Structures are given as structure tokens and as C-alpha cells.
Short mmCIF file of C-alpha atoms in Angstrom, two decimals:
data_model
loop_
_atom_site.label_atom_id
_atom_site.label_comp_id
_atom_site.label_asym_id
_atom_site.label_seq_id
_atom_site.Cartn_x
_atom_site.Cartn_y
_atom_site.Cartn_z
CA UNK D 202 -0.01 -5.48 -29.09
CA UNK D 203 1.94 -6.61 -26.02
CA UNK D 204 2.97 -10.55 -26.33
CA UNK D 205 0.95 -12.69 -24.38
CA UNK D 206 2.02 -15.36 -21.45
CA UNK D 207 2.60 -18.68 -21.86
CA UNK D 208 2.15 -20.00 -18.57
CA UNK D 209 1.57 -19.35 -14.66
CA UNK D 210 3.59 -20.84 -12.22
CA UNK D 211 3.47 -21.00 -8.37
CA UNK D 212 6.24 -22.17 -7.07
CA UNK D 213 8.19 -22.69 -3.49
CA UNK D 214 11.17 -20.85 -2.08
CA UNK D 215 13.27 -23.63 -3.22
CA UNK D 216 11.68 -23.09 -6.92
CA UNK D 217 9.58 -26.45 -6.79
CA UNK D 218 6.21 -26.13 -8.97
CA UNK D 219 3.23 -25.62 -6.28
CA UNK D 220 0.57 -24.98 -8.63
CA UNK D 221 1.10 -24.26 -12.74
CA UNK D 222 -1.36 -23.28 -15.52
CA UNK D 223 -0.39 -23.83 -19.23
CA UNK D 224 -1.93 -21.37 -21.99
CA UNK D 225 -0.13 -21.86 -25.16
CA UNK D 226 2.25 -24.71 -24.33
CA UNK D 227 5.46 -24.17 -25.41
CA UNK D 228 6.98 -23.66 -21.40
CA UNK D 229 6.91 -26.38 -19.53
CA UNK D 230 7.16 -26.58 -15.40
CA UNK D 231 10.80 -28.50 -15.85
CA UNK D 232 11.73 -25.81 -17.82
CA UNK D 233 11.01 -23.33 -15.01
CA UNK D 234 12.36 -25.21 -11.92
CA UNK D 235 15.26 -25.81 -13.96
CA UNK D 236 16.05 -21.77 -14.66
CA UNK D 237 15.11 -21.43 -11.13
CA UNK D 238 17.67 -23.43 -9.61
CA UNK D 239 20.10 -22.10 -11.55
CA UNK D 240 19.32 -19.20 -10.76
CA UNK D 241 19.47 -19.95 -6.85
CA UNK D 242 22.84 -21.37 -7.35
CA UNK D 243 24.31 -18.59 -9.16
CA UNK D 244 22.44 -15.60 -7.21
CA UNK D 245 22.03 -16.98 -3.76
CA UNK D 246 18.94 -14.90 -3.32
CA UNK D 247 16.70 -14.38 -6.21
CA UNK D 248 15.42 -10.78 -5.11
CA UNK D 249 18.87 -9.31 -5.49
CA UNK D 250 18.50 -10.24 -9.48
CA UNK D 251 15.71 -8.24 -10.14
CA UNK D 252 11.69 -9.40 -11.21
CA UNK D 253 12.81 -10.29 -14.81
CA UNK D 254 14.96 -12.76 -16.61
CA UNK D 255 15.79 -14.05 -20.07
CA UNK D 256 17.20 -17.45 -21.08
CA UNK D 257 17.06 -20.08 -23.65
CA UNK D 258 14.57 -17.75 -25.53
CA UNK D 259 12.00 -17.87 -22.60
CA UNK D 260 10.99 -14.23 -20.28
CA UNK D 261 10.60 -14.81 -16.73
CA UNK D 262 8.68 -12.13 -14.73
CA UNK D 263 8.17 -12.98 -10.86
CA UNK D 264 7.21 -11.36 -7.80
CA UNK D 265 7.77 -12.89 -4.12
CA UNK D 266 4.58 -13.05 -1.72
CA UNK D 267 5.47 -14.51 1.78
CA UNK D 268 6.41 -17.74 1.54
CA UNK D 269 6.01 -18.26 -2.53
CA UNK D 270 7.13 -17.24 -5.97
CA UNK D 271 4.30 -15.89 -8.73
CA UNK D 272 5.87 -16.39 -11.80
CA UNK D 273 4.75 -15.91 -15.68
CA UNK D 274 6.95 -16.99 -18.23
CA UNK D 275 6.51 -16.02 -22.24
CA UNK D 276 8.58 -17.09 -25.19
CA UNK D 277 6.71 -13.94 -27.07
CA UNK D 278 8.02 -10.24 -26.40
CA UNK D 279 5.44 -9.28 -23.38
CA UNK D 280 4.92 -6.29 -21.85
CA UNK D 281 6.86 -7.23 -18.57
CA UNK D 282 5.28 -4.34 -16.51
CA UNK D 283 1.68 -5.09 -17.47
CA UNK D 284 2.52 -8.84 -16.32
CA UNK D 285 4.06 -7.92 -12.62
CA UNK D 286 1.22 -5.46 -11.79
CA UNK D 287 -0.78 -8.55 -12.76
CA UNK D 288 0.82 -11.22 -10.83
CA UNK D 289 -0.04 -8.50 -7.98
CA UNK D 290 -3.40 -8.65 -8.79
CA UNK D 291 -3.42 -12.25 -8.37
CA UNK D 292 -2.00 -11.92 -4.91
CA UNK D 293 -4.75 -9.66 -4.05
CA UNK D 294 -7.64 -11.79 -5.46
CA UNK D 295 -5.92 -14.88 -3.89
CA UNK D 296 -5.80 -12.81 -0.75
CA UNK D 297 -9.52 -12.16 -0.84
CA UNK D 298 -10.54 -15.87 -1.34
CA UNK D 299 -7.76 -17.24 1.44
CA UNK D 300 -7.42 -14.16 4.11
CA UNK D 301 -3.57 -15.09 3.59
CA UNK D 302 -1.80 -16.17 0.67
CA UNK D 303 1.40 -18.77 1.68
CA UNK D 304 2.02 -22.46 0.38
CA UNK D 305 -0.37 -23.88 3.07
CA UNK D 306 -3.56 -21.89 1.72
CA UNK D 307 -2.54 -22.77 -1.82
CA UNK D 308 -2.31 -26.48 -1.46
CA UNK D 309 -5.67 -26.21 0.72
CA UNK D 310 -7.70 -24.60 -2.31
CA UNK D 311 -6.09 -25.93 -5.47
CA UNK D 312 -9.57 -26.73 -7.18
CA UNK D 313 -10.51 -22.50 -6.29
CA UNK D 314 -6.61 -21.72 -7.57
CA UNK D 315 -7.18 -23.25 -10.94
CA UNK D 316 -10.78 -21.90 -11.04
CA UNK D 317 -9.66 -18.42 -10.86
CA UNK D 318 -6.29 -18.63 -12.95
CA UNK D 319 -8.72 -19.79 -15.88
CA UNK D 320 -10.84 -17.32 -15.52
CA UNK D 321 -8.11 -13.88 -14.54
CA UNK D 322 -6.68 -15.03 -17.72
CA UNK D 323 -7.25 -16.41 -20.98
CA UNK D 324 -5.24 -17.87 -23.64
CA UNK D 325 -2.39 -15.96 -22.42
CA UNK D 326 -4.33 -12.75 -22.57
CA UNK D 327 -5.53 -10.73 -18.44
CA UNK D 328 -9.11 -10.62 -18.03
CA UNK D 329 -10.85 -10.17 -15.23
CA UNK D 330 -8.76 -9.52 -12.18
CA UNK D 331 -11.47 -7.93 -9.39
CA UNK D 332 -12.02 -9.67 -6.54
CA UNK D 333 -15.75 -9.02 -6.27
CA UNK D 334 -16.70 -9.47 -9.44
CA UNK D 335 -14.89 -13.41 -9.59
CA UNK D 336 -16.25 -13.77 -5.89
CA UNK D 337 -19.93 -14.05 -7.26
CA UNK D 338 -19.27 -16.76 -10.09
CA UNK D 339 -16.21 -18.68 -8.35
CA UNK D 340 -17.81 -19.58 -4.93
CA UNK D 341 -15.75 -21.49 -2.03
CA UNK D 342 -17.39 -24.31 -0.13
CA UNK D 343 -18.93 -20.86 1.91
CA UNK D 344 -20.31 -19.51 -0.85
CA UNK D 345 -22.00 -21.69 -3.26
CA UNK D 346 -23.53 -21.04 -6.52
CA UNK D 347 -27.15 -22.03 -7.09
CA UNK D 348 -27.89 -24.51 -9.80
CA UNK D 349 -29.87 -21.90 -11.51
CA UNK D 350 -27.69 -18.82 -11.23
CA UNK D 351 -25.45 -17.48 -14.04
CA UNK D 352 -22.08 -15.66 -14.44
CA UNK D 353 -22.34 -11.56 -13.58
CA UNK D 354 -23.20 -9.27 -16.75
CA UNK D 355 -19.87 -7.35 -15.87
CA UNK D 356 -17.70 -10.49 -16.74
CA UNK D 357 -19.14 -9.38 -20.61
CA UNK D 358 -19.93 -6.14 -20.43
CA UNK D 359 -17.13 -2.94 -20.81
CA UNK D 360 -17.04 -2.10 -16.69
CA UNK D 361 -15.92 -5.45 -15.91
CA UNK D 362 -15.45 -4.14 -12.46
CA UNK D 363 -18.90 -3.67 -11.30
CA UNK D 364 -22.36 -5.51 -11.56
CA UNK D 365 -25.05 -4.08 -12.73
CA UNK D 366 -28.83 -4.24 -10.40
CA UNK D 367 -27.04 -2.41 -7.74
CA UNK D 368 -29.24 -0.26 -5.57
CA UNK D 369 -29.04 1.98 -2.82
CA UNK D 370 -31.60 3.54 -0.54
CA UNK D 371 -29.15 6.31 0.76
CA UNK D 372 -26.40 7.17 -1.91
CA UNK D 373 -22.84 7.79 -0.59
CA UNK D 374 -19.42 8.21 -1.59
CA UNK D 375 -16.83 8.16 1.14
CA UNK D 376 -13.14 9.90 0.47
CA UNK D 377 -10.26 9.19 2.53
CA UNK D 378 -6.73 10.60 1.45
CA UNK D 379 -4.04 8.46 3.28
CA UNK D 380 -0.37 9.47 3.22
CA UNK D 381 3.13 7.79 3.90
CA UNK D 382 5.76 9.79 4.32
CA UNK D 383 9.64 8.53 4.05
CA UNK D 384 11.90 10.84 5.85
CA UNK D 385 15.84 10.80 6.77
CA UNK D 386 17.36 13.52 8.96
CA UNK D 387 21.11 13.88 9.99
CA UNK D 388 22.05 14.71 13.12
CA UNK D 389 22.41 18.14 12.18
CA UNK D 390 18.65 18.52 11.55
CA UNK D 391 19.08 18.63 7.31
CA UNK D 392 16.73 16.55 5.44
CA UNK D 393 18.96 13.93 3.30
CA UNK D 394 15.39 12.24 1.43
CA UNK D 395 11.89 13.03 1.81
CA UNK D 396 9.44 11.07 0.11
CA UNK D 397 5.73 11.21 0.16
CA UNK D 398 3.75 8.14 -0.79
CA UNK D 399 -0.54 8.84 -0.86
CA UNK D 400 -3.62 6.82 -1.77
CA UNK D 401 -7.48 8.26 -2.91
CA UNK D 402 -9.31 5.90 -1.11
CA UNK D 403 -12.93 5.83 -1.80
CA UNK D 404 -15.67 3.60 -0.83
CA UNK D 405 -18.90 4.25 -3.24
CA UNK D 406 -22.63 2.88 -2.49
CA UNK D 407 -24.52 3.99 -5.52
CA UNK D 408 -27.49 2.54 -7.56
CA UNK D 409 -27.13 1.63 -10.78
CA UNK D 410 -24.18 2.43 -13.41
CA UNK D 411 -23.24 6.26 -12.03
CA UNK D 412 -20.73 7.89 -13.60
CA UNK D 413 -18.17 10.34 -11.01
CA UNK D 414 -16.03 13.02 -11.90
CA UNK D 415 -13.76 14.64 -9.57
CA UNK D 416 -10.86 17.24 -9.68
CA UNK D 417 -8.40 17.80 -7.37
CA UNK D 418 -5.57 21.07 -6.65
CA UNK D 419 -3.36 19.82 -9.32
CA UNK D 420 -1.05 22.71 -10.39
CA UNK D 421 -2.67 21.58 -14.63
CA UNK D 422 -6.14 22.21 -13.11
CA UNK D 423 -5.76 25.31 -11.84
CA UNK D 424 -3.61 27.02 -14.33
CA UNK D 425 -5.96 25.71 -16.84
CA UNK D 426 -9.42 27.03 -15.16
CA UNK D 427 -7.31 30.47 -14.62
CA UNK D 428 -7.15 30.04 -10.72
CA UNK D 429 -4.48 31.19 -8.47
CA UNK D 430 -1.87 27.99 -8.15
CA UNK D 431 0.04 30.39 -5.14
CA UNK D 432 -0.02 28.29 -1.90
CA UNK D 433 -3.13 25.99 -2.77
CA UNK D 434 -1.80 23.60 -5.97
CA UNK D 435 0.60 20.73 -5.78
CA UNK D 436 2.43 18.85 -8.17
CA UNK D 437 1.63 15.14 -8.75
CA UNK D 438 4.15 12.75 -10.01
CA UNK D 439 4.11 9.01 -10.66
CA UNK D 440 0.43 8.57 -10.59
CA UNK D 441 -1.35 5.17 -10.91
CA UNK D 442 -5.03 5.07 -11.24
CA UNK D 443 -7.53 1.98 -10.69
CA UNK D 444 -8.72 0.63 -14.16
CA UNK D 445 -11.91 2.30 -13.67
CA UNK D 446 -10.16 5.50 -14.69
CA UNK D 447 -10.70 7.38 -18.09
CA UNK D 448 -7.19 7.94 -18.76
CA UNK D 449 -8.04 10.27 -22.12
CA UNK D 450 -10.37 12.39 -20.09
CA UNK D 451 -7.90 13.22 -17.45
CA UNK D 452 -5.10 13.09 -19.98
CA UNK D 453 -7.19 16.07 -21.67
CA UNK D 454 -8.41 18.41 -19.00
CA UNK D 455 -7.03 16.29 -16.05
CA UNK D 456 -10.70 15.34 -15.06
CA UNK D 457 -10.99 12.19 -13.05
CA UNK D 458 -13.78 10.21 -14.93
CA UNK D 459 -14.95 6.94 -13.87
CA UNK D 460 -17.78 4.31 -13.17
CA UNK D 461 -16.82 3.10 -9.32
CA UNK D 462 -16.76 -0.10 -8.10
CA UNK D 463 -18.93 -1.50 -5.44
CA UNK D 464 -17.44 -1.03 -2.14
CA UNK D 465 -13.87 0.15 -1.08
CA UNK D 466 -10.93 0.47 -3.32
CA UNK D 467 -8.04 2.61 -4.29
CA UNK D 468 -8.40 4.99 -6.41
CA UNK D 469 -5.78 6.80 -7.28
CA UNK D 470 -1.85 6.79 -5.84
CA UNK D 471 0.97 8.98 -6.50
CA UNK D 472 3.93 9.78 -4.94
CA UNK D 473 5.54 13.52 -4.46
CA UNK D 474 9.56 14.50 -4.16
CA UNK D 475 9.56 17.22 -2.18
CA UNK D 476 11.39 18.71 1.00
CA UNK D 477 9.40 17.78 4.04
CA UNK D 478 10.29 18.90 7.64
CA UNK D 479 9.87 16.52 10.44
CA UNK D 480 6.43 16.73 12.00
CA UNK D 481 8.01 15.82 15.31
CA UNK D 482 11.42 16.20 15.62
CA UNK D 483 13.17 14.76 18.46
CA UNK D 484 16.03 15.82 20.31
CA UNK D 485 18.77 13.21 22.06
CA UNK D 486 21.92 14.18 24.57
CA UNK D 487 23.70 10.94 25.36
CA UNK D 488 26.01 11.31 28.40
CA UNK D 489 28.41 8.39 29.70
CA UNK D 490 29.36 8.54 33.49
CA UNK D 491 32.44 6.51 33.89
CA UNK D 492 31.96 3.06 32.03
CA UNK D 493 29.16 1.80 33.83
CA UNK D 494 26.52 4.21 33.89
CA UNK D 495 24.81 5.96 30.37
CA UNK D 496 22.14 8.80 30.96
CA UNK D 497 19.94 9.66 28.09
CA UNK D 498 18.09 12.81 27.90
CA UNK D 499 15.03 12.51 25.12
CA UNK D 500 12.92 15.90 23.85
CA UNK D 501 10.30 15.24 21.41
CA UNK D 502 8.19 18.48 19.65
CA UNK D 503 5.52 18.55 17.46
CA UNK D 504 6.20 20.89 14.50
CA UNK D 505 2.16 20.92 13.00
CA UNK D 506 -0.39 23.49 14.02
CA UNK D 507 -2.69 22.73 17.38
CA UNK D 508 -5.71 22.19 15.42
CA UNK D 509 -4.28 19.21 14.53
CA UNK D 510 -3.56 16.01 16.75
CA UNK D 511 -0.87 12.88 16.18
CA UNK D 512 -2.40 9.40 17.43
CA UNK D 513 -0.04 6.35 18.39
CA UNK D 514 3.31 8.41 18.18
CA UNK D 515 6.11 5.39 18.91
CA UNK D 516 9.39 6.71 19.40
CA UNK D 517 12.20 3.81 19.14
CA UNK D 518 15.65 4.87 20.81
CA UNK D 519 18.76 3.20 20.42
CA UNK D 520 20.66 1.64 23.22
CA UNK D 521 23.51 0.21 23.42
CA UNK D 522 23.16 -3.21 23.25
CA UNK D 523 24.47 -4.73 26.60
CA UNK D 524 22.84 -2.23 28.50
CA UNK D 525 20.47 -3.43 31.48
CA UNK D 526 18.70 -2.27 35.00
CA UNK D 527 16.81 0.51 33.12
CA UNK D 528 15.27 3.39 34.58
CA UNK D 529 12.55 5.30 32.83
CA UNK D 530 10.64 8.43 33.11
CA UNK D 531 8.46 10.17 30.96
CA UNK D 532 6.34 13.56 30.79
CA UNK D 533 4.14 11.98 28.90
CA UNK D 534 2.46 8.42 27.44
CA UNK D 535 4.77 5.64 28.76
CA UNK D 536 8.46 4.06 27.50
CA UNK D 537 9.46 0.17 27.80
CA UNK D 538 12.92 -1.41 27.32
CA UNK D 539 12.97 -3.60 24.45
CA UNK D 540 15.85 -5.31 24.51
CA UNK D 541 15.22 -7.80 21.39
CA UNK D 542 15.90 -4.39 19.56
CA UNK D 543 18.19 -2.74 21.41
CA UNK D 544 16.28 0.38 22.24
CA UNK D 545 13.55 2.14 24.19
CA UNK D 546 9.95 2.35 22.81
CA UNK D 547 8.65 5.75 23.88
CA UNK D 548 4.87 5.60 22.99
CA UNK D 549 2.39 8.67 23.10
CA UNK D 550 -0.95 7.76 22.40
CA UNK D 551 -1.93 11.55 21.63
CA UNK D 552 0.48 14.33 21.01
CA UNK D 553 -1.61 17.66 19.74
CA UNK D 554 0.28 20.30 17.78
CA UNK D 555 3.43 22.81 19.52
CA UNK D 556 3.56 20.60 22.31
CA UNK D 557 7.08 19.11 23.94
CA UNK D 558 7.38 16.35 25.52
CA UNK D 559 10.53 14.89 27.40
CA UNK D 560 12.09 11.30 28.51
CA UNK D 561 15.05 10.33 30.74
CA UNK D 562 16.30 7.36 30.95
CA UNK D 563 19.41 5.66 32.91
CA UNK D 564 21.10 2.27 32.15
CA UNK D 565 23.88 0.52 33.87
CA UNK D 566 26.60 -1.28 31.60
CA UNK D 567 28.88 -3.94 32.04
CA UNK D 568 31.69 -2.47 34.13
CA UNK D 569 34.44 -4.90 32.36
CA UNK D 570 35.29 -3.38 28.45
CA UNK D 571 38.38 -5.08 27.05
CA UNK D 572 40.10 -2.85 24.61
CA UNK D 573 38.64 -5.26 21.35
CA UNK D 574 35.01 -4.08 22.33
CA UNK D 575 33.79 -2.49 19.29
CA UNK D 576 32.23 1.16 19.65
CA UNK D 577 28.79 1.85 19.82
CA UNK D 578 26.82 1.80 17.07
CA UNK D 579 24.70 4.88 15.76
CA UNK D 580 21.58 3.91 15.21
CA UNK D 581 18.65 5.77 13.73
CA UNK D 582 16.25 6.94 15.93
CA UNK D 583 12.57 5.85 14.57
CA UNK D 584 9.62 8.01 14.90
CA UNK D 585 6.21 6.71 13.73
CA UNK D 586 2.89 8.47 13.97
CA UNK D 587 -0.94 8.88 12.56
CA UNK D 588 -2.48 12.47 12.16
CA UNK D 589 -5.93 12.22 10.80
CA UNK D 590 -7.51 14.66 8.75
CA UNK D 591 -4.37 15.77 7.82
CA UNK D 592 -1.93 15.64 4.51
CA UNK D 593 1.64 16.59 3.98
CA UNK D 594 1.44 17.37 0.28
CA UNK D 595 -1.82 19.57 0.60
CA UNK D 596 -3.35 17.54 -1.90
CA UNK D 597 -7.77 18.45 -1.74
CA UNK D 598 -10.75 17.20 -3.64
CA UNK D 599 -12.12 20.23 -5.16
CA UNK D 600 -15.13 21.99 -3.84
CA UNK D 601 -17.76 20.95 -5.76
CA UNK D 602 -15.10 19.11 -8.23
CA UNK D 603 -16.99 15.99 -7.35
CA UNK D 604 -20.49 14.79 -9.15
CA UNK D 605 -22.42 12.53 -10.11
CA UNK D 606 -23.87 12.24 -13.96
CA UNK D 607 -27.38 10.75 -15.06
CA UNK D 608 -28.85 10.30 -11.87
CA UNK D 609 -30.92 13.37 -10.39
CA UNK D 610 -28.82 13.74 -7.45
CA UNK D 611 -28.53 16.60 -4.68
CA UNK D 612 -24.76 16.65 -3.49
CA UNK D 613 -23.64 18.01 -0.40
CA UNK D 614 -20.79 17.63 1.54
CA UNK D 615 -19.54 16.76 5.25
CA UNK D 616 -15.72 18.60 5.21
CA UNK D 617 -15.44 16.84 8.49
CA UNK D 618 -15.66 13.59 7.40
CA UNK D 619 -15.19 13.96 4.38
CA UNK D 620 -17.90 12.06 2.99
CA UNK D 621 -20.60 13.45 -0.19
CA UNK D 622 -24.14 12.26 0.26
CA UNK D 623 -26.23 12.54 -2.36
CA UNK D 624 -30.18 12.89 -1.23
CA UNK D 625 -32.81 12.64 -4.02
CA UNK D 626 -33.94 9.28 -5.21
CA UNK D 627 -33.15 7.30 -7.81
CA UNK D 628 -35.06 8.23 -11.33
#
């Protein structure tokens, strides 16, 4: 078994002690703002040193949130990335009691701080770290507990993560799949990276203790079930799933098991490596007219099918950087000069599928260069977009992958919005 912490610390960005909790006493806050300063002196910035340190026989695994370090420090060998994904969770349970987690909230609610770091962990050991469940024992001035009312059953039962009594006149499950994708073009139109970066975000309102199982067009799935993988399967890598997760089910037949929480949360990410071309590619001609004058010709194209519609495209252009008297025209949506970033903000509120769209714009320039002017820089341009309903990696929830076990439930399904409701009642 991993070794557990010895103590939580929240400290400042000049590595002063906000807020500390002591489990097994053998690391004490002068021992940390000590290493910390040294470690400020010798680094300059602490991020460039990475989230984990060893000295004088202590481990020190921290994470940066706004204005304030989370720290946990252990003299026993701990598992360090068990400890950073929960000094996350911390942020994210602090983040549901405050709105915003900085110094200001902390020193606001130090009584709820202490509250929660005794109860998210215990004698060095994690615990309980969801939000919802702590949110109906550890109340804020907002919220508070009646005399007569007792802890949750899920703070001792196995599925810490949900309560049990919950009940549902209409039973739904909601599935959203939302993708990021990280792309970098030349100016010869090759992709240099492509990155895709996707959620399964699912908000659940069942009764009782249900039990889901889902499958999606994982290449494993379909090879295994004998299916055609040609054109319809993808390959997941790096995938993390919410706690609520079987992991030996889907590690067997790469079923996704699981007893939901109440309410919205993630339930599985993963990201994908794989070529991606640019769902709307734009086109730039830059032409200088003497030293005073640069004319910029702008095409942007959609490169997805018409059925499907990009919301809030925002195109940033590069300037240069003295430019000024700016003169803009656009086919379509509108363009401002921005010029706290150097560049013109082309934004489309709706761009459908194999359309093409265009922007000119003219700028005057200082008409005095002395030969030490530096050239222009080349700037990216930045292109940044929504299209709902619609995923780069093809991922798909299975039809009729998804059910629901022990409750006498009718399933169907809305493809639209993707949302199963399940009709009968509840036995």
C-alpha cells in the first residue's frame, strides 16, 4: 500500500502557511515554508521545477490554483500521482463551497476549510472527496444542519459518491460528449500536432441505487463482439474514468459499469493522437504598399459537411503592432481592432458547413522606420469555434449499449439530444 501524507498545507505565492492540517506529525509548517523559500530562491518560479520535490527525507507534491499553493508533504514513500489528482479534488470541492478558490475565500471560511480537510482525509489516508456528498453533512452559514439530522449513509457505505432515498418521478440520463481539439498548421497547410482532448459528460436522475452499463465504438469492443471496426471504431488512449467506474469490468470486456452519481459529472476523459485537418482553414495574403499602408486579404472555409453548423467562430489576426486608422470589411459576422493584442478579431456567430467567407482589412503605419526597427513578427493566426452535435474522433455510445439493471425500466432514446429516458415506474 501507497504511503500515506503527513500533512496539508495551503500556502501563499510567497510560500507563507495560509491554512495547514497535521495527520501524523512528523512535518511541521516551518519545515515547509522553509523548503519553499528555498526553493523560490533557487528556481525563481516554482512551476518550472515540476509538482514534486524531495529534501531532508520529506516528499513535497503541490499544485498551483490562482492565487495559492496546495501542497501535501510525506516523510513515507506515497504514491505522488494519487496525491496531485487529490489536491485537485480539493480544489474542486473548495470550489463548490466558495464559487472561487483564492487566498481571500480561504481566510473567509477557515472554520468550513478545516471541516472538510478532516473529513476528505483521514489519518493521512483520502476519503471522501465528492462535493455533494460533504455538502449535506458540512453545511455553510446557508446551509445548516438540523440538530436532529445525521451524516449521509454514503459517507459508510461502498458508493461513497451517492446517497441513498433518491427518487425520481421521470427517470433520465443525459449524455453529452464534449471535445477539445489542439491543432498547429504551417503555413504550408501540413499539420505539425493534432491533439484531441474529450469528456463523457453525463447528468443522471434516477431512483434508488441503479446500476448503468454502457459501451461505446472502441476498436476492443467491436473486434471482440465480431463487428466490423472499418470506418465506425476508434482508438482510445489515456483514459481516466470517475471513481464510480468498475475498472475490472471494463478491464475484462471493456464494459462501462457503474452506480452514477446524483446530478452532473464527468464521466469518462481520454485523449486521442491522431492527424486532424482543420475544420476551418483560413487563408491570409499580406500586401505592403510603400511603408505606410498594409492591405490584408482574409478567406476563411469550413471544411465539415452542411449538416453540420460552427457557433461563435473568433478568428484572431495578427497585425503589426504600430498599426492604426483601420478599415474593416467583412462578408460575414463582424471584425474589431484589438489593439491590446495586436490583431483583428473576426467573429462569426454561425458558419454552416462548405461555406467561405472573406475579410479585408487596411491599416496605415508609421511613415518614419529607422533602419534598427525590428521586422515583423509572425504570429499565429487563432481560430476558435463550437460545433454541437458533433465529434472529431467519431467516438458514439452504442445503440442500445446503454441500460439500466434491477429496476424494470423501458429505455428509449432521443439521437437528437442525446438523452435516454427510461418510462416505467419504479418497482
Amino acid at each position: 500500500m501507497a504511503g500515506a501524507t503527513s500533512a496539508l498545507f495551503l500556502l501563499d505565492m510567497k510560500g507563507r502557511c495560509l491554512i495547514s492540517r497535521d495527520y501524523r506529525g512528523d512535518v511541521s509548517a516551518q519545515q515547509v515554508e522553509k523548503f519553499f523559500s528555498k526553493l523560490l530562491e533557487k528556481e525563481g518560479d516554482v512551476e518550472s521545477h515540476g509538482p514534486v520535490c524531495y529534501e531532508n527525507g520529506v516528499n513535497y507534491m503541490f499544485i498551483q490554483h490562482n492565487n495559492i499553493y496546495l501542497m501535501a508533504a510525506s516523510r513515507q514513500n506515497s504514491n505522488a500521482a494519487s496525491l496531485l489528482f487529490f489536491l485537485h479534488r480539493v480544489v474542486d470541492v473548495f470550489k463548490h463551497y466558495f464559487e472561487e478558490l483564492e487566498e481571500e475565500s480561504l481566510r473567509d471560511n477557515f472554520v468550513v476549510v478545516y471541516e472538510l480537510l478532516d473529513e476528505m482525509m483521514d489519518f493521512g489516508y483520502p476519503q471522501y472527496t465528492e462535493a455533494k456528498i460533504l455538502s449535506e453533512f458540512i453545511k455553510t452559514d446557508a446551509y445548516r444542519m438540523e440538530v436532529t439530522q445525521h451524516p449521509p449513509m454514503a459517507v459508510t457505505n461502498a458508493v461513497s459518491w451517492r446517497s441513498e432515498g433518491v427518487f425520481y418521478k421521470n427517470n433520465e440520463v443525459y449524455l453529452d460528449v464534449v471535445e477539445h481539439v489542439n491543432l498547429l498548421v504551417n503555413s504550408n497547410g501540413q499539420s505539425i500536432r493534432s491533439e484531441v482532448n474529450g469528456a463523457l459528460k453525463m447528468r443522471a436522475y434516477l431512483s434508488g441505487m441503479p446500476e448503468c452499463k454502457l459501451g461505446l465504438n472502441d476498436r476492443l469492443i467491436l473486434e471482440a463482439q465480431g463487428r466490423p471496426t472499418k470506418g465506425k471504431s476508434i482508438d482510445l488512449d489515456d483514459i481516466k474514468f470517475h471513481q464510480c467506474v468498475r475498472l475490472a469490468r471494463f478491464e475484462n470486456d471493456r464494459t462501462i459499469s457503474f452506480i452514477p452519481p446524483d446530478g452532473s459529472f464527468d464521466l469518462m476523459t481520454y485523449r486521442l493522437s491522431t492527424q486532424v485537418k482543420p475544420l476551418i482553414w483560413v487563408e491570409a495574403q499580406v500586401e505592403r504598399h510603400s511603408r505606410s499602408r498594409v492591405e490584408m486579404s482574409v478567406k476563411a472555409r469550413s471544411q465539415f459537411k452542411e449538416r453540420s453548423t460552427a457557433m461563435n467562430v473568433e478568428i484572431e489576426l495578427p497585425v503589426p503592432s504600430d498599426a492604426m486608422n483601420p478599415n474593416i470589411r467583412t462578408s460575414m459576422g463582424y471584425a474589431t481592432y484589438a489593439p491590446e493584442r495586436d490583431a483583428v478579431v473576426w467573429k462569426i456567430k454561425s458558419f454552416p458547413g462548405n461555406k467561405e467567407y472573406m475579410l479585408r482589412a487596411e491599416f496605415r503605419l508609421p511613415s518614419v522606420i529607422s533602419e534598427d526597427t525590428p521586422p515583423d513578427r509572425k504570429a499565429p493566426i487563432r481560430v476558435k469555434f463550437e460545433i454541437p452535435y458533433f465529434t472529431v474522433s467519431g467516438i458514439q455510445v452504442l445503440d442500445k449499449a446503454i441500460s439500466m439493471l434491477r429496476l424494470p425500466l423501458s429505455c428509449s432514446r432521443d439521437s437528437k439530444n442525446n438523452i435516454f429516458i427510461f418510462n416505467e415506474g419504479i418497482m
